[in-house]
Coordinates of C-alpha atoms (C1' of nucleotides) in Angstrom, one line a residue:
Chain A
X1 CA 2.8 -2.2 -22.0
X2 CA 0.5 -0.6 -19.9
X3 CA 0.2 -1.7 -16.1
X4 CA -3.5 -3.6 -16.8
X5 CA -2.0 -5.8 -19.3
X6 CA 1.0 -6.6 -16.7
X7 CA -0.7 -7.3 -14.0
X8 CA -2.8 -9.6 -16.3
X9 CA 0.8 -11.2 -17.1
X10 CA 1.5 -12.0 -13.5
X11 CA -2.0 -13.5 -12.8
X12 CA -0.8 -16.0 -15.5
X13 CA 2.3 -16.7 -14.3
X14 CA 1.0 -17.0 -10.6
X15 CA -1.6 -19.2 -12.0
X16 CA 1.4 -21.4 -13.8
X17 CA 2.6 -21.8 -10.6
X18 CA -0.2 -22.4 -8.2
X19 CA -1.2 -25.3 -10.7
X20 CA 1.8 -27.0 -9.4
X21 CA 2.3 -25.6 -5.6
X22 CA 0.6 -24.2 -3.1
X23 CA 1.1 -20.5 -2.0
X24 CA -0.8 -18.8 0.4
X25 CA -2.1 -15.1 0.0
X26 CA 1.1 -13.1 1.4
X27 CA 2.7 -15.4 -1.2
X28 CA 1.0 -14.8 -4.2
X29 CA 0.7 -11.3 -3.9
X30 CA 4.2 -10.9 -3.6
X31 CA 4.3 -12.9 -7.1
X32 CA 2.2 -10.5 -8.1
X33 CA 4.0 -7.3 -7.1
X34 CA 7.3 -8.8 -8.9
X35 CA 8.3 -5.9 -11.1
X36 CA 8.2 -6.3 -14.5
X37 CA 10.8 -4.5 -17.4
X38 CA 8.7 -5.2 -20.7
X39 CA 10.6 -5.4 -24.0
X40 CA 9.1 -5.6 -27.4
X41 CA 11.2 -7.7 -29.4
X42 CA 10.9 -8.3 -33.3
X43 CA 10.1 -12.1 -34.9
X44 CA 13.6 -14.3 -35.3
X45 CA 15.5 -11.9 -32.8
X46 CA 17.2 -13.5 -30.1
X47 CA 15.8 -12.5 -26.4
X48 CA 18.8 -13.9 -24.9
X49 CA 21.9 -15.1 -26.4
X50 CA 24.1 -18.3 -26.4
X51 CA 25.9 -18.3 -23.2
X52 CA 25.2 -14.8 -22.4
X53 CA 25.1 -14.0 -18.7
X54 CA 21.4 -12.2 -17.6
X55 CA 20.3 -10.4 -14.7
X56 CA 17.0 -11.0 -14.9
X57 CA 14.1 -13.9 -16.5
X58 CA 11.9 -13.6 -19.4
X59 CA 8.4 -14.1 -18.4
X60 CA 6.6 -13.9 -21.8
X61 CA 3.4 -11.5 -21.9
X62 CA 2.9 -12.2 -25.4
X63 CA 4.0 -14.2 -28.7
X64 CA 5.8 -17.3 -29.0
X65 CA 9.4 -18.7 -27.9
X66 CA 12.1 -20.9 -28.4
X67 CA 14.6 -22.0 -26.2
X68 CA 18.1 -23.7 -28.2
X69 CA 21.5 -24.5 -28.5
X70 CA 23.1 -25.4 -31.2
X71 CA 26.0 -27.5 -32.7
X72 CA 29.4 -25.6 -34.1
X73 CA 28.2 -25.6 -37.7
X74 CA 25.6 -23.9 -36.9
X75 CA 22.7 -26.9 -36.7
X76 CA 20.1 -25.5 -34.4
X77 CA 17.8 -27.5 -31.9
X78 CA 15.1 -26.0 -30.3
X79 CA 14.9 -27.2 -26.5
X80 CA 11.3 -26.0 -25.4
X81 CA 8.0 -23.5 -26.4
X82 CA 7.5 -21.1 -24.3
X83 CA 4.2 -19.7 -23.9
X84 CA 2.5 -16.4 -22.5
X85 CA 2.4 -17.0 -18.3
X86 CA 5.7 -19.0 -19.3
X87 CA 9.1 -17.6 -17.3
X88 CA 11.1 -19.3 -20.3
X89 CA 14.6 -18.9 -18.6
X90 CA 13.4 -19.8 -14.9
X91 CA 16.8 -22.0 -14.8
X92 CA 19.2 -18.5 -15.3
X93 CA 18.1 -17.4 -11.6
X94 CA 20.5 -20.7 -10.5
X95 CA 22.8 -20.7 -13.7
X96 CA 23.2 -17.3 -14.9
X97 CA 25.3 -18.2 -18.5
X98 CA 23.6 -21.4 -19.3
X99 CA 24.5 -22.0 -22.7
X100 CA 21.1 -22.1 -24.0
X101 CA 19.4 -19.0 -25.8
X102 CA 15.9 -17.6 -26.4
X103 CA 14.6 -16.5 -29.7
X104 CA 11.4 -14.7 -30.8
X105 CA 9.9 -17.2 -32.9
X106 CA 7.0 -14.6 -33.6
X107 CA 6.8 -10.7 -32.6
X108 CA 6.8 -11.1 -28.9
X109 CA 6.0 -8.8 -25.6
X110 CA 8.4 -10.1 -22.8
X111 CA 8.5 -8.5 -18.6
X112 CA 12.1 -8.7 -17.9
X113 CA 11.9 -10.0 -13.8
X114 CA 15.6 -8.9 -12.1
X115 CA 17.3 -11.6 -10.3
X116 CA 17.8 -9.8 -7.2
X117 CA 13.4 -9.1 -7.2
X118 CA 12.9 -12.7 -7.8
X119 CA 15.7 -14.1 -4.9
X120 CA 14.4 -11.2 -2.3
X121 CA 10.9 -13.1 -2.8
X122 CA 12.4 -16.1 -2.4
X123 CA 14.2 -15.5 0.6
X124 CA 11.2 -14.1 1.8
X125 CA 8.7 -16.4 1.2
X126 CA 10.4 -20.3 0.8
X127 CA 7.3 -21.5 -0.5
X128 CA 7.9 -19.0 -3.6
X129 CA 11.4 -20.7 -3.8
X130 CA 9.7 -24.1 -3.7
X131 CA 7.5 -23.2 -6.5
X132 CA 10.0 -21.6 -8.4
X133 CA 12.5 -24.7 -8.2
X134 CA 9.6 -26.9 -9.0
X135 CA 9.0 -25.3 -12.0
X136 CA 12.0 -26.0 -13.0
X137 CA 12.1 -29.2 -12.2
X138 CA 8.8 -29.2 -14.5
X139 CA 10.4 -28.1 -16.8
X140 CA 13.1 -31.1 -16.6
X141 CA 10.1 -33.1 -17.3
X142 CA 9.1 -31.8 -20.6
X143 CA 12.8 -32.1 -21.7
X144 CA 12.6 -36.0 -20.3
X145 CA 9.5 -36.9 -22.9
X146 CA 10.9 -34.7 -25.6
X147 CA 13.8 -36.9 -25.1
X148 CA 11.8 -39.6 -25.6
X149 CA 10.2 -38.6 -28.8
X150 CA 13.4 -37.7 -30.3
X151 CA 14.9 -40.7 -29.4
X152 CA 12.8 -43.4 -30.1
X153 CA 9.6 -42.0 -32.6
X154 CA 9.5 -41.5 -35.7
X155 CA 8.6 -38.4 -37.5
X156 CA 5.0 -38.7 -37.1
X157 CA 4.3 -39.5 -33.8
X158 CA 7.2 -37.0 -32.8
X159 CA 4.9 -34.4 -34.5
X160 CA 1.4 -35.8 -33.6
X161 CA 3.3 -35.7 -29.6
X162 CA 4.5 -31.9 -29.5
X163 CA 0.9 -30.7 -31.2
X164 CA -0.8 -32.5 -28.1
X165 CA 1.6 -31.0 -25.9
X166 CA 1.5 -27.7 -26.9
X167 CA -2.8 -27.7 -26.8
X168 CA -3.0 -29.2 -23.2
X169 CA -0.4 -25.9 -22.2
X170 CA -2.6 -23.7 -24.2
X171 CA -5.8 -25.1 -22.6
X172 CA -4.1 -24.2 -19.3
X173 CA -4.0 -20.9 -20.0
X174 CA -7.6 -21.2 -22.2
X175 CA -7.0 -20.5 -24.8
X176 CA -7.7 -23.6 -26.8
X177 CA -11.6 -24.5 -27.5
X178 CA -11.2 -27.5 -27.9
X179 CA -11.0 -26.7 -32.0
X180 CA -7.7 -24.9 -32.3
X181 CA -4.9 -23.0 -31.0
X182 CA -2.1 -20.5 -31.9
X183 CA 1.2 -22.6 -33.0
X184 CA 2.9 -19.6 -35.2
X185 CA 6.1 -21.5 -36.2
X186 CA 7.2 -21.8 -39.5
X187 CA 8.1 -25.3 -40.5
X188 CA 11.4 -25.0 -40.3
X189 CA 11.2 -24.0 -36.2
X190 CA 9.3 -27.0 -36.3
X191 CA 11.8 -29.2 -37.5
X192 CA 14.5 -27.6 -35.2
X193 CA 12.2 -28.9 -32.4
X194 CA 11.6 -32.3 -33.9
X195 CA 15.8 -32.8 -35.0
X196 CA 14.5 -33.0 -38.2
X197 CA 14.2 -31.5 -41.7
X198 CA 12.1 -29.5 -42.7
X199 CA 11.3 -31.4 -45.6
X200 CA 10.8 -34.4 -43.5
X201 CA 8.4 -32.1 -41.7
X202 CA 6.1 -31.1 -44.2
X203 CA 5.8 -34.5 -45.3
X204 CA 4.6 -36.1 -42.2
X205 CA 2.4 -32.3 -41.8
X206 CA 0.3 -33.7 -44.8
X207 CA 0.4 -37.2 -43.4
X208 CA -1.4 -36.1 -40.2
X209 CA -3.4 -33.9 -42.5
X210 CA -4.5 -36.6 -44.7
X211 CA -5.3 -39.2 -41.7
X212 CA -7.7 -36.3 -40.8
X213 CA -6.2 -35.6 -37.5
X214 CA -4.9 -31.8 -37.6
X215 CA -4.3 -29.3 -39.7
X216 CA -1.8 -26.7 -39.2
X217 CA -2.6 -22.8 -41.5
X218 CA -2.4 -19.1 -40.5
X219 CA -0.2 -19.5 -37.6
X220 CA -3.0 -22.0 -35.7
X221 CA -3.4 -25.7 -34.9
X222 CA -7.0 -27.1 -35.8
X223 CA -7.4 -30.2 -34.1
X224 CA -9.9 -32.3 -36.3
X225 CA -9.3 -35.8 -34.1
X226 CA -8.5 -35.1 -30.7
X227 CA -8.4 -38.5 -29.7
X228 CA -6.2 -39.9 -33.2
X229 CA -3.7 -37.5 -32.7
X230 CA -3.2 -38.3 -28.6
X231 CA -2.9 -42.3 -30.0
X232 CA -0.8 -41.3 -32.7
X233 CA 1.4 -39.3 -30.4
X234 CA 0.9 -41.9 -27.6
X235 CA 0.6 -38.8 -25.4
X236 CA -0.2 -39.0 -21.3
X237 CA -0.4 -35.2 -20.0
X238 CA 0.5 -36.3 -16.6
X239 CA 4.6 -35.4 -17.7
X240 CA 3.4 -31.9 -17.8
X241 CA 2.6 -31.7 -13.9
X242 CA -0.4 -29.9 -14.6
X243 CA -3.6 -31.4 -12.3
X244 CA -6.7 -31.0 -13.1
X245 CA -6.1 -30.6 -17.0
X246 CA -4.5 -34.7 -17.2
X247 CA -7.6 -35.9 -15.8
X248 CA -11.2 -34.8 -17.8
X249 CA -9.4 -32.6 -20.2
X250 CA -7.5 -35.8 -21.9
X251 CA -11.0 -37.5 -22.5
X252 CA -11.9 -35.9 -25.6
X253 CA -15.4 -34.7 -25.0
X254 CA -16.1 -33.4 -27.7
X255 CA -13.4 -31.9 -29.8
X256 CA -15.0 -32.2 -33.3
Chain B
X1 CA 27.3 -50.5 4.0
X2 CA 29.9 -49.3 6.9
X3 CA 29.5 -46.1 8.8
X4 CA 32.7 -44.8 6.8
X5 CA 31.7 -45.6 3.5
X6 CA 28.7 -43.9 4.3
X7 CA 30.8 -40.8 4.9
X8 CA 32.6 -41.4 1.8
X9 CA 29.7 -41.3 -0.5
X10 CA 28.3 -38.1 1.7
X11 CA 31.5 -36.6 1.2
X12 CA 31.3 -36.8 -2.4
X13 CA 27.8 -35.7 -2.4
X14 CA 28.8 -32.9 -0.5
X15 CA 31.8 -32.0 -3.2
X16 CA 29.4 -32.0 -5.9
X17 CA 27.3 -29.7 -4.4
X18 CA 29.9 -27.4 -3.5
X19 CA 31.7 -27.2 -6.9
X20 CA 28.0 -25.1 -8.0
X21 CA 27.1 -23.4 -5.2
X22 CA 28.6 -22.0 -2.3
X23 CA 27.7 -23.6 1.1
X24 CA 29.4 -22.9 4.5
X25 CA 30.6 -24.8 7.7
X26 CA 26.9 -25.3 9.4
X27 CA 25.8 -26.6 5.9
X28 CA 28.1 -28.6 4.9
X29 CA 27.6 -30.3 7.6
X30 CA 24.1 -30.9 8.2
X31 CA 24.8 -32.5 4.4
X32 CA 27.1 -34.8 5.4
X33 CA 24.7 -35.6 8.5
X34 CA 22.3 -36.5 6.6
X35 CA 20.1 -40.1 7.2
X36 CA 20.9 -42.5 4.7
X37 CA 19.4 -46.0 4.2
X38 CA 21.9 -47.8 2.2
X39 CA 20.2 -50.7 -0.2
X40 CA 21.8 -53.8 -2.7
X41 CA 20.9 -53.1 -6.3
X42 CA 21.5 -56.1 -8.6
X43 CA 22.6 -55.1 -12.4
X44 CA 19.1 -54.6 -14.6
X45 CA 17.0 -54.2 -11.7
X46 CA 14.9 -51.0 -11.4
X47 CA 15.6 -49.1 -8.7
X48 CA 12.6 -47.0 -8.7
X49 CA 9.8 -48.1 -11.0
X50 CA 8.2 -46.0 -13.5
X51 CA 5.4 -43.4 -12.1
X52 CA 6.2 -45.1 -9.0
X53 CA 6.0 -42.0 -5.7
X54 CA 8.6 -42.1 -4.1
X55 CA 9.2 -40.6 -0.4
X56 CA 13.2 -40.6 -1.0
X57 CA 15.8 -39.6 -2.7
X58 CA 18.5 -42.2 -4.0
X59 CA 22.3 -41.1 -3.8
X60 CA 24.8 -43.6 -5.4
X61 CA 27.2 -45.2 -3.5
X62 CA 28.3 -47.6 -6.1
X63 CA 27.9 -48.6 -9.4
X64 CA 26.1 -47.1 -12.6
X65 CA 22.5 -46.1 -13.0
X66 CA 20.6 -45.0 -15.8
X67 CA 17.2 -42.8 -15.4
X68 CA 14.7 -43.9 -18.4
X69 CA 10.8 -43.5 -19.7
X70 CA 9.9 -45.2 -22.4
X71 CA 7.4 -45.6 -25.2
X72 CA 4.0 -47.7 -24.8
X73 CA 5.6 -50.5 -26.6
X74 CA 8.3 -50.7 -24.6
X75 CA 11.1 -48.7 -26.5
X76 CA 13.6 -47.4 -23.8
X77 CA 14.8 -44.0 -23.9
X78 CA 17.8 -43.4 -21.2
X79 CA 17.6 -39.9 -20.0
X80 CA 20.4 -39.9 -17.8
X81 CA 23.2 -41.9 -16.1
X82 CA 24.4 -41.5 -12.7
X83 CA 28.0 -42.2 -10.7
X84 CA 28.9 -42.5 -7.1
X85 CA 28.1 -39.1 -5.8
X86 CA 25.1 -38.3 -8.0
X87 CA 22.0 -37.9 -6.3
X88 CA 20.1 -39.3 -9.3
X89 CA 16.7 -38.4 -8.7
X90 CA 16.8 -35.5 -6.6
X91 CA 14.2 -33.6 -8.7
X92 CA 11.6 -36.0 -6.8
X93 CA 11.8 -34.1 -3.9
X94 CA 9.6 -31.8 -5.8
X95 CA 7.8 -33.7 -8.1
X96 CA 7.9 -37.3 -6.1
X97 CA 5.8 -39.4 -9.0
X98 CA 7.4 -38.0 -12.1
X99 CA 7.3 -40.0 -14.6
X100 CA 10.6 -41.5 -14.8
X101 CA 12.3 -44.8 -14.1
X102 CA 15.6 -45.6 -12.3
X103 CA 17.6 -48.8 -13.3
X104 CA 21.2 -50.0 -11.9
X105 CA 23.4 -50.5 -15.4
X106 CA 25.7 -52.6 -12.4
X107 CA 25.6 -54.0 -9.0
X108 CA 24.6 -50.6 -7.5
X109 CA 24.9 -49.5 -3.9
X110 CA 22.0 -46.9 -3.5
X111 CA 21.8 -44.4 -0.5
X112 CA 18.3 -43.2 -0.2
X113 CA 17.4 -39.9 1.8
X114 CA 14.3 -39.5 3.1
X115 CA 12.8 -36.7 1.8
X116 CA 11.7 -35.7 5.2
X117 CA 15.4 -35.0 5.9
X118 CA 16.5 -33.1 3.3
X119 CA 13.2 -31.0 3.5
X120 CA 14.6 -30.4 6.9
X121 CA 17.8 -29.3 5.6
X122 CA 16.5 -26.9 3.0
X123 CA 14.4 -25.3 5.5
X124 CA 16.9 -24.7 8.0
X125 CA 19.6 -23.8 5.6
X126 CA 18.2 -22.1 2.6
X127 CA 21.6 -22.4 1.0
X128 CA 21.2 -25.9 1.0
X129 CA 17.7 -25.5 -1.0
X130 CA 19.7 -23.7 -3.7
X131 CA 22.3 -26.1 -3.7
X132 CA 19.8 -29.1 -4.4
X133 CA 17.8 -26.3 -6.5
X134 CA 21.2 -25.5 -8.6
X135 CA 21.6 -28.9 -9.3
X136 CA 18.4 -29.9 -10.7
X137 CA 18.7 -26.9 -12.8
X138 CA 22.0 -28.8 -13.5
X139 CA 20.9 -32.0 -14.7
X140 CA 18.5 -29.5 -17.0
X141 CA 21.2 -28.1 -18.8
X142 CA 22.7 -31.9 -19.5
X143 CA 19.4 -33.2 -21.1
X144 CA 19.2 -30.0 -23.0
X145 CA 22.4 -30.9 -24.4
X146 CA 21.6 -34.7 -25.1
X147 CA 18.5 -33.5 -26.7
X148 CA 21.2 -31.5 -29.1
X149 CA 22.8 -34.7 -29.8
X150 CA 20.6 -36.7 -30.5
X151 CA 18.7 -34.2 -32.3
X152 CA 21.1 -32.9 -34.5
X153 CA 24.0 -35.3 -34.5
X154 CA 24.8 -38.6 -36.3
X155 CA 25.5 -41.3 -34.0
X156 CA 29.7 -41.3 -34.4
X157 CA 29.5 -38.0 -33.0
X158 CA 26.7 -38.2 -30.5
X159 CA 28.7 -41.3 -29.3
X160 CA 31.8 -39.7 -28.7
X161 CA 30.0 -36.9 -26.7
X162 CA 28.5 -39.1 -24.6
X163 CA 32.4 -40.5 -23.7
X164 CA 33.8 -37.3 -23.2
X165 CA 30.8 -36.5 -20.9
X166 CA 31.2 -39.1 -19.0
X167 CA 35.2 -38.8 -19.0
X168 CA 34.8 -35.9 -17.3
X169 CA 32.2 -36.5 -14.7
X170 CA 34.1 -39.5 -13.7
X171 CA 37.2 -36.6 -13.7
X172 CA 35.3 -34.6 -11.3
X173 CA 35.0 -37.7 -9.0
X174 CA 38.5 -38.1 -9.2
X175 CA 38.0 -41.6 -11.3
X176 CA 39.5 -40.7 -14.6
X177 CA 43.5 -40.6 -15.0
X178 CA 43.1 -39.5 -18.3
X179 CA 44.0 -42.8 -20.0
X180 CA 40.3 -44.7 -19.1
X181 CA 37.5 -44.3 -17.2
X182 CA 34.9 -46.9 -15.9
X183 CA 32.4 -47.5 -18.7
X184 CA 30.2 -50.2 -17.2
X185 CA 27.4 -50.4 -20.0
X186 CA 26.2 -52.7 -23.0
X187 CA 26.1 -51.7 -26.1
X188 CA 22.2 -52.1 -25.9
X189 CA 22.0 -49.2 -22.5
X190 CA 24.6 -47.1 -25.0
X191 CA 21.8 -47.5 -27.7
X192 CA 19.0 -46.7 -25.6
X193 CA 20.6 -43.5 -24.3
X194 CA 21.2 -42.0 -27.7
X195 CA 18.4 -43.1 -29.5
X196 CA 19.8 -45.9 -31.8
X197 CA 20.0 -49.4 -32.6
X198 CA 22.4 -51.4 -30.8
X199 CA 23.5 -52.9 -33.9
X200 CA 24.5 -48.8 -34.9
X201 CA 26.1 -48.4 -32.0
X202 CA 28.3 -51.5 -32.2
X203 CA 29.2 -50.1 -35.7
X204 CA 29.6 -46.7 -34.4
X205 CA 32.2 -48.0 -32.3
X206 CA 34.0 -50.0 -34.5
X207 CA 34.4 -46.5 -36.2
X208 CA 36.3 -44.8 -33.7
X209 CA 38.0 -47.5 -32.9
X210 CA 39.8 -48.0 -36.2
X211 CA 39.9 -43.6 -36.1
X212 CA 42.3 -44.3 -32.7
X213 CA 39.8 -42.5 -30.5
X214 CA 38.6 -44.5 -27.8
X215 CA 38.6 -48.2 -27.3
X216 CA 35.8 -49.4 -25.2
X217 CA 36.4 -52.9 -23.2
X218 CA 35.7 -54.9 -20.2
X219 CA 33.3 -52.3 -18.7
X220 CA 36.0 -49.1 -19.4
X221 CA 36.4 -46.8 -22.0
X222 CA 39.7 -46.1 -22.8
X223 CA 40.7 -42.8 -24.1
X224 CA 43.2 -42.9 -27.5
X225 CA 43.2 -39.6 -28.6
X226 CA 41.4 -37.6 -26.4
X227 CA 41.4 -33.9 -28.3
X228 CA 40.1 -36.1 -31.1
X229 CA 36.9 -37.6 -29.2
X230 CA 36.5 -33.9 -28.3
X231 CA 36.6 -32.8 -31.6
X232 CA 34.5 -35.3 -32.9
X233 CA 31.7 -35.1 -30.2
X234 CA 32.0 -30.9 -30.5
X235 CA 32.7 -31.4 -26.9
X236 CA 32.2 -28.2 -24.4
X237 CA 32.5 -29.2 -20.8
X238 CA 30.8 -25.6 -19.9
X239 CA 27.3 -27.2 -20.0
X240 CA 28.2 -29.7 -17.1
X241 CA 28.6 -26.7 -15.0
X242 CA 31.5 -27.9 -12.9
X243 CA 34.5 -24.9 -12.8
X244 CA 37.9 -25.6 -12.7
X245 CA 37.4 -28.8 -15.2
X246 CA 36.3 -26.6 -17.6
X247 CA 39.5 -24.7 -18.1
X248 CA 42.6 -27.0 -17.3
X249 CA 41.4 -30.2 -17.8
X250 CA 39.7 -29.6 -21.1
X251 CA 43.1 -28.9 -22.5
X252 CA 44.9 -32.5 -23.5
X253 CA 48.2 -32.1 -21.3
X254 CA 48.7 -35.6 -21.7
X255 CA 46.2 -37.7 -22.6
X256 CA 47.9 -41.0 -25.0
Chain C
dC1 C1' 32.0 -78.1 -20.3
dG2 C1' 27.7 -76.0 -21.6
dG3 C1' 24.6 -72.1 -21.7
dG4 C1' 23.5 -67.6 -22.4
dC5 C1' 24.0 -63.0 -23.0
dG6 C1' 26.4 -59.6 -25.4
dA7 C1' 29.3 -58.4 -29.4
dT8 C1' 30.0 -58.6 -34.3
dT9 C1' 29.0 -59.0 -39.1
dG10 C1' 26.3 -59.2 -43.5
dA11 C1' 22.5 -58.1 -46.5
dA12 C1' 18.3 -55.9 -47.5
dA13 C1' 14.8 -52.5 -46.3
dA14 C1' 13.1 -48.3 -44.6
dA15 C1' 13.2 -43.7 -42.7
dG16 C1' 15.0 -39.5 -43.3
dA17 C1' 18.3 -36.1 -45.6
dT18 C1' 19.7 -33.5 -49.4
dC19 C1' 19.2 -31.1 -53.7
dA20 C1' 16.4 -28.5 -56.7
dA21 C1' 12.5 -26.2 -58.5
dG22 C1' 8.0 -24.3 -58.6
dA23 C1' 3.7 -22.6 -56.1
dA24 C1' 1.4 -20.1 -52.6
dC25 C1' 1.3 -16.7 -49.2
dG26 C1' 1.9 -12.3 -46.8
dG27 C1' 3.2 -7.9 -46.5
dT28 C1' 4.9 -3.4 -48.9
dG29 C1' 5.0 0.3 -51.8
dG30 C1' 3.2 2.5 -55.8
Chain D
dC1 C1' -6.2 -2.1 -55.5
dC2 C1' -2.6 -4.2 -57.6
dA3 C1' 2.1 -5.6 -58.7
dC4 C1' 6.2 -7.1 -56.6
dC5 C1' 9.2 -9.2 -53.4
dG6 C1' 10.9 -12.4 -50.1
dT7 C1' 9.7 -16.0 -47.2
dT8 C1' 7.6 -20.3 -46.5
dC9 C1' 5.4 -24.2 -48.3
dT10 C1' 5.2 -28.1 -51.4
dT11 C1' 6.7 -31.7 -54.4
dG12 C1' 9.9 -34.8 -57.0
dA13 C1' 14.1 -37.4 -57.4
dT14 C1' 18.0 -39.2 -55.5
dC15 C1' 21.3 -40.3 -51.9
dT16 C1' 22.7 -41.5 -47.0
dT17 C1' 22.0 -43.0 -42.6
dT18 C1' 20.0 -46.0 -39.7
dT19 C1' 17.0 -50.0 -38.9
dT20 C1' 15.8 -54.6 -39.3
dC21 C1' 16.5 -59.4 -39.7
dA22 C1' 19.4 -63.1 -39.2
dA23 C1' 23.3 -65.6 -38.2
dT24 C1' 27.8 -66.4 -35.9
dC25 C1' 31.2 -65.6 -32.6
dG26 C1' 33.2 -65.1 -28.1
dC27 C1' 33.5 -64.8 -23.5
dC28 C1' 32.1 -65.1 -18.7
dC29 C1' 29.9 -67.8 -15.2
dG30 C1' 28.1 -71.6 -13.0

DNA sequence: CGGGCGATTGAAAAAGATCAAGAACGGTGG
DNA sequence: CCACCGTTCTTGATCTTTTTCAATCGCCCG
């Protein structure tokens, strides 16, 4: 990874941040001279494993990750998507061996941050700690609503909910159109996010399909029905801390 | 609410901090000088309202209380509950209008802490801001693992997680003997927290019950066989992220 | 003593899981 | 460029878990 394409990384991830907090210019340029440790690593590889203990936090350049645990006979539930700009394991700068794990869920670029780079900017700058802690806290947010739809949807909405989810946090980082997005996961990641089957999955897939509100091929999300598939979901962006998308972006101008 | 029970409920907030994160003699006590502003809770009110900014932070004095969101039509999903000690929405010290509700399960005694003060705290002490930091990351790493229950695990198991859960946070307060352990919910609260009917959970119980695992009555649960609730909830205390109940306590010494 | 909420139980229906098999797709090597 | 391979997707049939609906019981509190 050449030093362009980092620094492009960084600009993401300050931009993640400064969405939600307010850093001056000392501050962001010291997010943007964090150093960086890229690491290529391979589609269904594990980034970090269960329980392991890391130096340092995945902020993800490019592809798409997962974030599980999973039960002694092996079950596996995914616990968040992690996108590029995303630091997926923010949480391991306070909680080193958490006993979650990160997988590849496509062939992914990822800059290593060390611990020690990330609490020297923090000590310096408390306002990067602040934004860093409420990212996490973010982050406690998205686990809350995915709560939610595992808890109390059914396999539809559940579904219809993560696809609007996961095309407001693209749109943040533009790259949805409005038409589509990237969603490379197979359906069986999918129904590791959902605590479902697979099966169960592809079944309510072709539901949504046939209501003509998304269709899901090559790796992408089309969105055909922007609006059916936010009332399907019953989705409210505002979970998601992100100003500026919740308010005009949710109306769906014109998304067909 | 007395000057000494006051103290009481800092002291325990102050324990709870400290069994995560380090803190010295300067720090500890400007926690346990914090301003509180203790306020009556009656059973099934909301504490804080959904959505609802808030400007402080509500430590428990007394009682239960549950932290839910819930569907547009009303269906609850409990995210979290919260004992004497807990600070139960400290995340909205950085995110003050997230959208999440907070409801006493009991008569509740609720300390709230201005934001202002701990604000103050963190800024003076910056071992204090990882403290409250570490904990949120905390409380992550427990809805991670509900969403793994009730995600991947049918409700006899996901029920006896919850109980050994709770067994040992109540431990860690030094309100479990290891024969019972206060339990002060109906069977409609146990539903909404792991994403099931009440009527499933009533029959959920039954089920351990008449296994001899845990008996649940008069607002306690009472432990039968406690390696067996363990076994059946593919209980691992590590996630709760509280050392020395991890390793001794976990082990059954004497628990019928 | 009466009322009401919560617990309990039964029966029937629905959502989702499981098992199994075939089709489509994507990449690889000849 | 094509044949082949493994993975992923799709579909059907059947089974299990959980929900839903409804009724009764029991207990605590005023």
């Amino acid at each position: 990874m050449n030093f362009a394409a980092s620094a492009d990384t960084l600009r993401l991830f300050l931009d993640r941040l400064t969405a939600r907090s307010v850093l001056g210019p000392d501050e962001k340029e010291a997010v943007l001279s964090l150093p960086v440790h890229p690491r290529q690593v391979a589609a269904h590889r594990e980034i970090v494993r269960l329980g392991e203990r890391v130096e340092h936090s995945c902020l993800i350049a490019s592809g798409f990750v997962g974030r599980f645990s999973q039960t002694e006979d092996g079950r596996r539930q995914l616990i968040s998507f992690h996108i590029p700009g995303d630091m997926a394991d923010i949480y391991s700068l306070m909680i080193p061996s958490a006993p979650s794990a990160l997988v590849a869920l496509t062939p992914t670029t990822v800059f290593q941050v060390p611990h020690a780079a990330l609490r020297d900017a923090t000590a310096r700058y408390p306002a990067i700690a602040a934004a860093l802690w409420r990212d996490c806290v973010a982050d406690g947010m998205i686990l809350a609503q995915w709560l939610l739809n595992i808890g109390r949807k059914n396999a539809r909405d559940r579904l219809a909910h993560l696809l609007c989810e996961m095309a407001i946090r693209y749109r943040q980082i533009g790259r949805w159109d409005g038409r589509s997005f990237p969603f490379p996961v197979t359906q069986e990641d999918l129904s590791d996010a959902l605590g479902l089957t697979a099966v169960h999955v592809n079944r309510s897939l072709k539901g949504l399909r046939q209501e003509g509100l998304v269709l899901l091929k090559g790796g992408r999300a089309e969105v055909l029905d922007w609006p059916g598939l936010v009332f399907a979901g019953e989705f409210d962006a505002t979970y998601l801390g992100l100003p500026g998308v919740s308010e005009d972006e949710m109306r769906p101008a014109r998304s067909v």
